Amino acid sequence: GQYIASDPAVLPDGDGYRMFSTCFVVPPAGFDPATVRAAICQATSDDGLTWEEAPVAGDTRGLALAGREGEWDEDLE
């Protein structure tokens, strides 16, 4: 992830691997611990050693699932 990649789950995916992990959704204003939220990101690898974030629209590289700001699920792990 951009700042963290914690609690990883690695799964076989065809001839390679796909990893889902906890990451941070960083607002456009930049990294501020008061406004950063935990989300789920994904990355892919051919060999299990070199990883590349999955392509997504937006500022958070690899973002697969984000919570809803101000709701019970705003942070996901």
XYZ file of C-alpha atoms in Angstrom:
77
model
C 0.000 0.000 0.000
C 0.930 3.649 -0.124
C 1.542 3.826 3.622
C 0.765 0.358 4.998
C -0.076 -3.126 3.765
C -1.101 -4.931 6.931
C -3.118 -8.080 7.599
C -2.391 -9.543 4.139
C -4.295 -12.436 2.607
C -2.542 -13.990 -0.407
C -4.527 -16.169 -2.805
C -3.503 -18.080 -5.933
C -4.841 -16.350 -9.050
C -4.226 -18.150 -12.328
C -0.461 -18.344 -12.829
C 0.213 -15.740 -10.113
C -1.096 -14.377 -6.836
C -3.521 -11.733 -5.587
C -3.091 -10.082 -2.196
C -5.705 -8.151 -0.225
C -4.518 -6.075 2.731
C -5.462 -3.191 4.984
C -4.376 0.138 3.526
C -5.064 3.834 4.108
C -7.403 6.014 2.058
C -5.616 9.358 2.008
C -7.666 12.504 1.293
C -6.508 14.816 -1.521
C -5.085 17.204 1.101
C -2.501 14.557 2.012
C -1.654 12.272 4.908
C -3.150 13.467 8.205
C -3.735 10.826 10.926
C -6.986 12.562 11.919
C -8.558 12.141 8.473
C -6.969 8.953 7.094
C -9.262 5.912 7.004
C -8.428 2.193 6.822
C -9.640 0.342 3.720
C -8.930 -2.820 1.733
C -6.435 -2.687 -1.143
C -5.260 -5.316 -3.592
C -2.072 -6.109 -5.446
C -1.025 -8.778 -7.918
C 2.206 -10.720 -8.394
C 3.589 -13.256 -10.840
C 6.104 -14.698 -8.359
C 4.842 -13.832 -4.856
C 7.838 -11.547 -4.261
C 7.280 -8.507 -6.495
C 3.870 -6.852 -6.119
C 2.010 -4.232 -8.147
C -1.092 -2.404 -6.919
C -4.226 -3.176 -8.896
C -5.183 -0.282 -11.195
C -8.037 1.874 -9.861
C -9.561 5.290 -10.412
C -8.717 7.802 -7.698
C -5.806 8.704 -5.470
C -5.474 5.511 -3.390
C -3.385 2.986 -5.311
C -4.855 -0.527 -5.283
C -8.086 0.453 -3.510
C -10.578 -2.435 -3.612
C -13.070 -1.472 -0.895
C -13.521 1.662 1.222
C -15.966 2.414 3.995
C -18.449 5.247 4.204
C -17.179 8.408 5.890
C -19.007 9.141 9.135
C -20.751 5.747 9.185
C -20.161 2.631 11.320
C -18.072 1.099 8.528
C -15.818 4.067 7.743
C -12.708 2.016 8.661
C -12.271 -1.475 7.147
C -9.666 -4.092 8.069
